[in-house]
Amino acid sequence: MAKEEDLSYKEAILKASASISRYPLIPIKGVPLMSYIANNWDSISAFCPDPSDLLIATYPKAGTTWTQEIVDLLIHNGDAEACKRAPTPVRSPFLEICAPPPIPSGLELLKNMDPPRMIKTHLPFHLVPSGFWENKCKTIYVARNAKDNLVSYYYFDCMNLTQPEPGPWEGYIQKFMRGELSWGSWYDHVKGYWEEREKKNILYLFYEDMKENPRREVERIMRYLDLSVSDEVISRIVELTTFKKMKENPMTNYSCVPPPVFDQSISPFMRKGEVGDWRNHFTPEQSKIFDEDYKKQMKDVNIPFRTLI
Ligand code: PPS
């Protein structure tokens, strides 16, 4: 079962290879989105979830896949085999993603699944289909400090051949600060969900907390989902969701997305999984300029980000 689904997803991508390219970005309500997404915006925006569906929302590269795996394992009481039934994007569809046929879109995958579903999105708060809030769906938001998030996104844009060319590192930092990357401004994204977290009962997590004390964060997710698993199962989930284990696991390491979409010879999807890798990339001058701009863009909020643990 797992192998068939994995193969069919992979095969669909390979079949579509001739029509895959780095798509331009088109703004939707001021947010630059991949043209495939923008051109299908009406149906994405009209998606109506079931009240039992769970939304896992992130700015790209903030810890989505890690959280999807933790949630799936919690739901399946730590059963590793059950969570190997299919690769991550099949078990937990990506709401807005669209690509050339026969690659199934997020909406197509969701249509063929029964609720409760784990739905991934990178949409900023104001673009999330209103049905999620009308139906009071639980939502987990994961935020990652801006500098590590930027570094991770840079490598991703090098290897994801459907995203715009990242260009040189120096210019990429500028694009990030101006909110010109796919899915828009990191600053608006983290602030949008932060401001709504209480009203909308959003569980707002930090990648750095997950690295620092994964057990504490797994337990926090468990309580939010009204689940109860034993201490032993929690330990197993922590072990199964280490960076090393997920990098080795073909169901979580995105080997299901072959070139011409993810060229993992350029940079692996499971790249480093660390806090503070930005220090290996930012020059002192780049860091200073970034920090000054950060203060301005984040002056109206106090979100407790950490760039080191
Ligand atoms: S995506 O494409 O937006 O869904 O990517 P996303 O899953 O949000 O983020 C990918 C980054 O998360 C790291 N990662 C992990 N870190 C620690 N532990 C675990 N288990 C884990 N799983 C994924 C992954 O390596 C990417 O970060 P970088 O810094 O590039 O390594």
Coordinates of C-alpha atoms and ligand atoms in Angstrom, one line a residue:
M1 CA 0.0 0.0 0.0
A2 CA 2.7 2.5 1.1
K3 CA 4.9 1.5 -1.8
E4 CA 2.1 1.8 -4.4
E5 CA 1.1 5.2 -3.3
D6 CA 4.7 6.4 -3.1
L7 CA 5.3 5.1 -6.6
S8 CA 2.1 6.6 -8.0
Y9 CA 3.0 10.0 -6.6
K10 CA 6.5 9.8 -7.9
E11 CA 5.4 8.5 -11.3
A12 CA 2.9 11.3 -11.6
I13 CA 5.7 13.8 -11.1
L14 CA 7.9 12.0 -13.6
K15 CA 5.1 11.9 -16.2
A16 CA 4.6 15.7 -15.8
S17 CA 8.4 16.4 -16.1
A18 CA 8.2 18.0 -19.5
S19 CA 5.8 20.7 -18.3
I20 CA 7.6 21.5 -15.0
S21 CA 9.6 24.7 -14.7
R22 CA 10.4 27.5 -12.3
Y23 CA 7.0 29.2 -12.2
P24 CA 6.7 32.9 -11.9
L25 CA 5.0 34.5 -8.9
I26 CA 1.6 36.3 -9.2
P27 CA 0.3 38.4 -6.3
I28 CA -3.0 37.4 -4.6
K29 CA -4.2 40.1 -2.2
G30 CA -0.6 41.4 -2.1
V31 CA 1.0 38.0 -1.5
P32 CA 3.2 36.5 -4.3
L33 CA 2.2 33.0 -5.0
M34 CA 3.4 30.5 -7.6
S35 CA 1.4 31.0 -10.8
Y36 CA -0.1 27.6 -10.6
I37 CA -1.6 28.5 -7.2
A38 CA -2.7 32.0 -8.2
N39 CA -4.4 30.6 -11.3
N40 CA -6.5 28.2 -9.2
W41 CA -7.1 30.7 -6.4
D42 CA -10.9 30.7 -6.5
S43 CA -11.2 26.9 -5.9
I44 CA -8.5 27.0 -3.2
S45 CA -10.1 29.9 -1.4
A46 CA -13.6 28.2 -1.6
F47 CA -12.3 25.0 0.1
C48 CA -14.5 24.1 3.0
P49 CA -12.9 21.8 5.6
D50 CA -14.7 19.5 8.0
P51 CA -14.7 20.7 11.6
S52 CA -12.6 17.7 12.5
D53 CA -9.8 18.6 10.1
L54 CA -6.5 19.9 11.5
L55 CA -4.6 22.7 9.8
I56 CA -0.8 22.8 10.1
A57 CA 0.3 26.2 9.0
T58 CA 3.8 27.6 8.6
Y59 CA 5.9 30.0 6.6
P60 CA 7.9 27.7 4.2
K61 CA 10.8 25.8 5.9
A62 CA 9.7 26.5 9.5
G63 CA 9.2 22.8 10.6
T64 CA 6.1 21.7 8.7
T65 CA 7.2 18.2 7.9
W66 CA 8.4 17.6 11.4
T67 CA 5.1 18.7 12.9
Q68 CA 3.1 16.6 10.3
E69 CA 5.0 13.5 11.4
I70 CA 4.6 14.2 15.1
V71 CA 0.8 14.7 14.7
D72 CA 0.4 11.6 12.5
L73 CA 2.3 9.5 15.1
L74 CA 0.2 10.9 18.0
I75 CA -3.0 10.1 16.1
H76 CA -1.7 6.5 15.5
N77 CA -0.5 6.1 19.1
G78 CA 3.2 5.9 18.0
D79 CA 2.7 3.2 15.4
A80 CA 5.6 3.7 13.0
E81 CA 4.4 1.3 10.4
A82 CA 1.0 3.0 10.2
C83 CA 2.8 6.2 9.5
K84 CA 4.7 4.6 6.7
R85 CA 1.5 4.0 4.8
A86 CA 2.3 6.9 2.4
P87 CA 4.7 9.8 2.0
T88 CA 4.1 13.0 3.9
P89 CA 2.4 15.0 1.1
V90 CA -0.1 12.1 0.5
R91 CA -0.9 11.5 4.2
S92 CA -1.1 15.2 4.9
P93 CA -2.1 17.1 1.7
F94 CA -0.8 20.6 0.9
L95 CA -3.9 22.6 0.6
E96 CA -3.0 25.2 -2.0
I97 CA -0.4 23.2 -4.1
C98 CA -1.2 22.8 -7.8
A99 CA 1.1 21.4 -10.5
P100 CA 0.7 20.1 -14.0
P101 CA -1.4 16.9 -14.4
P102 CA -1.2 14.1 -13.6
I103 CA 0.4 15.4 -10.3
P104 CA -2.6 15.5 -7.9
S105 CA -3.3 18.9 -6.5
G106 CA -3.8 19.4 -2.7
L107 CA -7.5 19.8 -3.3
E108 CA -7.7 16.6 -5.4
L109 CA -5.9 14.6 -2.6
L110 CA -8.2 16.1 0.0
K111 CA -11.3 15.3 -2.0
N112 CA -10.4 11.6 -1.9
M113 CA -9.8 11.5 1.8
D114 CA -12.2 11.2 4.7
P115 CA -12.0 13.6 7.6
P116 CA -10.3 14.1 10.0
R117 CA -7.5 15.2 7.7
M118 CA -4.1 16.8 8.5
I119 CA -4.0 19.7 6.1
K120 CA -0.7 21.6 5.4
T121 CA -0.7 25.2 4.3
H122 CA 1.8 28.0 3.9
L123 CA -0.9 30.6 3.3
P124 CA -0.6 33.7 5.5
F125 CA -3.5 34.0 8.0
H126 CA -5.6 36.4 5.8
L127 CA -5.5 34.0 2.8
V128 CA -6.6 30.9 4.7
P129 CA -10.1 29.8 3.4
S130 CA -12.6 31.2 5.9
G131 CA -14.2 27.8 6.3
F132 CA -11.4 26.8 8.6
W133 CA -12.4 29.6 11.1
E134 CA -16.2 29.2 10.6
N135 CA -15.8 25.5 11.4
K136 CA -13.5 26.2 14.3
C137 CA -10.8 23.8 13.0
K138 CA -7.9 23.2 15.2
T139 CA -4.7 24.9 13.9
I140 CA -1.1 24.4 14.7
Y141 CA 1.2 27.2 13.6
V142 CA 5.0 26.6 13.7
A143 CA 7.3 29.6 13.5
R144 CA 11.1 29.6 13.1
N145 CA 13.5 32.4 13.7
A146 CA 13.9 34.6 10.6
K147 CA 17.6 34.0 9.9
D148 CA 17.5 30.2 10.0
N149 CA 14.2 30.3 8.1
L150 CA 15.8 32.4 5.4
V151 CA 18.8 30.1 5.1
S152 CA 16.7 27.0 4.9
Y153 CA 14.4 28.7 2.2
Y154 CA 17.5 29.7 0.2
Y155 CA 18.7 26.1 -0.1
F156 CA 15.1 25.0 -0.8
D157 CA 14.8 27.5 -3.6
C158 CA 18.0 26.1 -5.1
M159 CA 16.7 22.5 -5.1
N160 CA 13.0 23.0 -5.8
L161 CA 12.9 23.5 -9.5
T162 CA 9.3 24.9 -9.4
Q163 CA 10.3 27.9 -7.3
P164 CA 11.8 31.1 -8.8
E165 CA 15.5 31.1 -9.1
P166 CA 16.9 32.2 -5.8
G167 CA 19.8 34.2 -7.4
P168 CA 22.8 35.2 -5.4
W169 CA 22.7 34.9 -1.6
E170 CA 23.1 38.7 -1.0
G171 CA 20.1 39.5 -3.2
Y172 CA 18.1 36.7 -1.7
I173 CA 18.4 38.3 1.8
Q174 CA 17.0 41.5 0.3
K175 CA 14.1 39.6 -1.3
F176 CA 13.3 38.0 2.0
M177 CA 13.3 41.3 3.8
R178 CA 11.0 42.9 1.2
G179 CA 8.6 39.9 1.3
E180 CA 9.2 39.0 -2.4
L181 CA 9.6 35.3 -2.0
S182 CA 6.8 32.7 -2.6
W183 CA 4.1 33.0 0.1
G184 CA 5.3 36.6 0.8
S185 CA 6.6 38.3 3.9
W186 CA 7.9 36.1 6.8
Y187 CA 7.3 39.1 9.1
D188 CA 3.6 39.5 8.1
H189 CA 3.2 35.7 8.3
V190 CA 4.4 35.2 11.8
K191 CA 2.6 38.3 13.0
G192 CA -0.7 37.4 11.3
Y193 CA -1.1 34.1 13.2
W194 CA 0.4 35.5 16.4
E195 CA -2.3 38.2 16.5
E196 CA -5.1 35.7 16.0
R197 CA -3.8 32.9 18.1
E198 CA -6.1 33.4 21.1
K199 CA -9.3 34.3 19.2
K200 CA -8.9 31.4 16.9
N201 CA -7.5 28.9 19.4
I202 CA -4.3 28.4 17.4
L203 CA -1.5 26.4 19.0
Y204 CA 1.6 28.6 18.2
L205 CA 4.8 26.7 18.4
F206 CA 8.5 27.5 17.8
Y207 CA 11.0 25.4 15.9
E208 CA 13.6 26.3 18.5
D209 CA 11.5 25.0 21.3
M210 CA 11.0 21.7 19.4
K211 CA 14.7 21.4 19.1
E212 CA 15.4 22.4 22.7
N213 CA 12.9 20.0 24.3
P214 CA 11.0 17.9 21.7
R215 CA 9.3 15.8 24.4
R216 CA 7.7 19.0 26.0
E217 CA 6.5 20.1 22.6
V218 CA 5.1 16.7 21.6
E219 CA 3.2 16.7 24.8
R220 CA 1.9 20.2 24.1
I221 CA 0.6 19.0 20.7
M222 CA -0.9 15.9 22.3
R223 CA -2.9 18.0 24.8
Y224 CA -4.0 20.5 22.2
L225 CA -5.4 17.6 20.1
D226 CA -7.2 16.2 23.1
L227 CA -5.2 12.9 22.8
S228 CA -3.7 10.9 25.6
V229 CA -0.8 8.6 24.9
S230 CA 1.5 6.9 27.4
D231 CA 4.9 8.2 28.4
E232 CA 6.5 5.3 26.6
V233 CA 4.7 6.2 23.4
I234 CA 5.8 9.8 23.7
S235 CA 9.4 8.6 24.0
R236 CA 8.9 6.6 20.9
I237 CA 7.5 9.5 19.0
V238 CA 10.4 11.7 20.0
E239 CA 12.8 9.1 18.8
L240 CA 11.0 8.5 15.5
T241 CA 10.9 12.2 14.7
T242 CA 14.6 13.1 15.3
F243 CA 16.2 14.8 12.3
K244 CA 18.3 11.7 11.7
K245 CA 15.4 9.3 11.7
M246 CA 13.3 11.4 9.5
K247 CA 16.1 11.9 7.0
E248 CA 16.5 8.1 6.7
N249 CA 12.8 7.5 6.4
P250 CA 11.7 7.5 2.7
M251 CA 8.2 8.4 3.8
T252 CA 9.3 11.7 5.4
N253 CA 12.5 12.7 3.5
Y254 CA 10.7 13.8 0.3
S255 CA 12.4 11.2 -1.8
C256 CA 8.8 10.8 -3.1
V257 CA 9.3 14.1 -5.0
P258 CA 12.0 13.3 -7.6
P259 CA 13.8 15.6 -9.9
P260 CA 12.6 17.5 -11.9
V261 CA 10.8 19.0 -8.9
F262 CA 13.1 18.4 -5.9
D263 CA 16.7 17.9 -7.0
Q264 CA 18.2 16.6 -3.7
S265 CA 21.7 16.4 -5.3
I266 CA 21.7 20.2 -5.1
S267 CA 20.5 20.3 -1.4
P268 CA 18.7 17.6 0.5
F269 CA 15.2 18.3 1.8
M270 CA 16.4 17.2 5.2
R271 CA 19.3 19.5 5.1
K272 CA 20.7 20.3 8.6
G273 CA 17.8 20.6 11.0
E274 CA 19.7 23.0 13.3
V275 CA 19.2 26.2 15.2
G276 CA 21.9 28.9 14.5
D277 CA 23.0 27.7 11.1
W278 CA 22.5 31.3 9.9
R279 CA 25.9 32.1 11.5
N280 CA 27.6 30.0 8.8
H281 CA 25.9 32.2 6.1
F282 CA 25.4 35.8 7.2
T283 CA 28.5 38.0 7.2
P284 CA 28.7 40.4 10.2
E285 CA 27.6 43.3 7.9
Q286 CA 24.6 41.3 6.5
S287 CA 23.6 40.4 10.0
K288 CA 23.7 44.0 11.1
I289 CA 21.6 45.3 8.2
F290 CA 19.1 42.4 8.7
D291 CA 18.8 43.0 12.5
E292 CA 18.2 46.7 12.0
D293 CA 15.5 46.0 9.4
Y294 CA 14.0 43.3 11.7
K295 CA 13.6 45.8 14.5
K296 CA 11.5 48.0 12.3
Q297 CA 9.4 45.3 10.8
M298 CA 8.7 43.7 14.2
K299 CA 8.4 46.8 16.3
D300 CA 4.6 46.4 16.8
V301 CA 4.8 42.8 18.3
N302 CA 6.9 40.9 20.8
I303 CA 7.1 37.4 19.6
P304 CA 9.7 35.5 21.6
F305 CA 11.9 34.3 18.7
R306 CA 15.4 32.9 19.5
T307 CA 18.2 32.7 17.0
L308 CA 20.3 30.5 19.2
I309 CA 19.4 27.9 21.9
Ligands
PPS1 S1 8.4 22.8 3.7 O1 9.0 22.5 2.4 O2 8.1 24.2 3.9 O3 7.3 21.9 4.1 O4 9.6 22.5 4.7 P1 9.5 22.3 6.3 O5 9.2 20.9 6.6 O6 8.6 23.4 6.9 O7 11.0 22.7 6.8 C1 12.1 22.0 6.4 C2 13.2 22.3 7.4 O8 12.9 21.6 8.6 C3 14.0 20.7 8.9 N1 13.5 19.5 9.6 C4 13.8 19.1 10.8 N2 14.6 19.8 11.8 C5 14.7 19.1 12.9 N3 14.2 17.9 13.2 C6 13.4 17.3 12.3 N4 12.8 16.1 12.6 C7 13.2 17.9 11.0 N5 12.5 17.6 9.9 C8 12.7 18.6 9.0 C9 14.6 20.5 7.6 O9 15.9 19.9 7.7 C10 14.6 21.9 7.0 O10 15.5 22.8 7.7 P2 17.0 23.0 7.2 O11 17.5 24.1 8.1 O12 17.0 23.4 5.8 O13 17.7 21.7 7.5

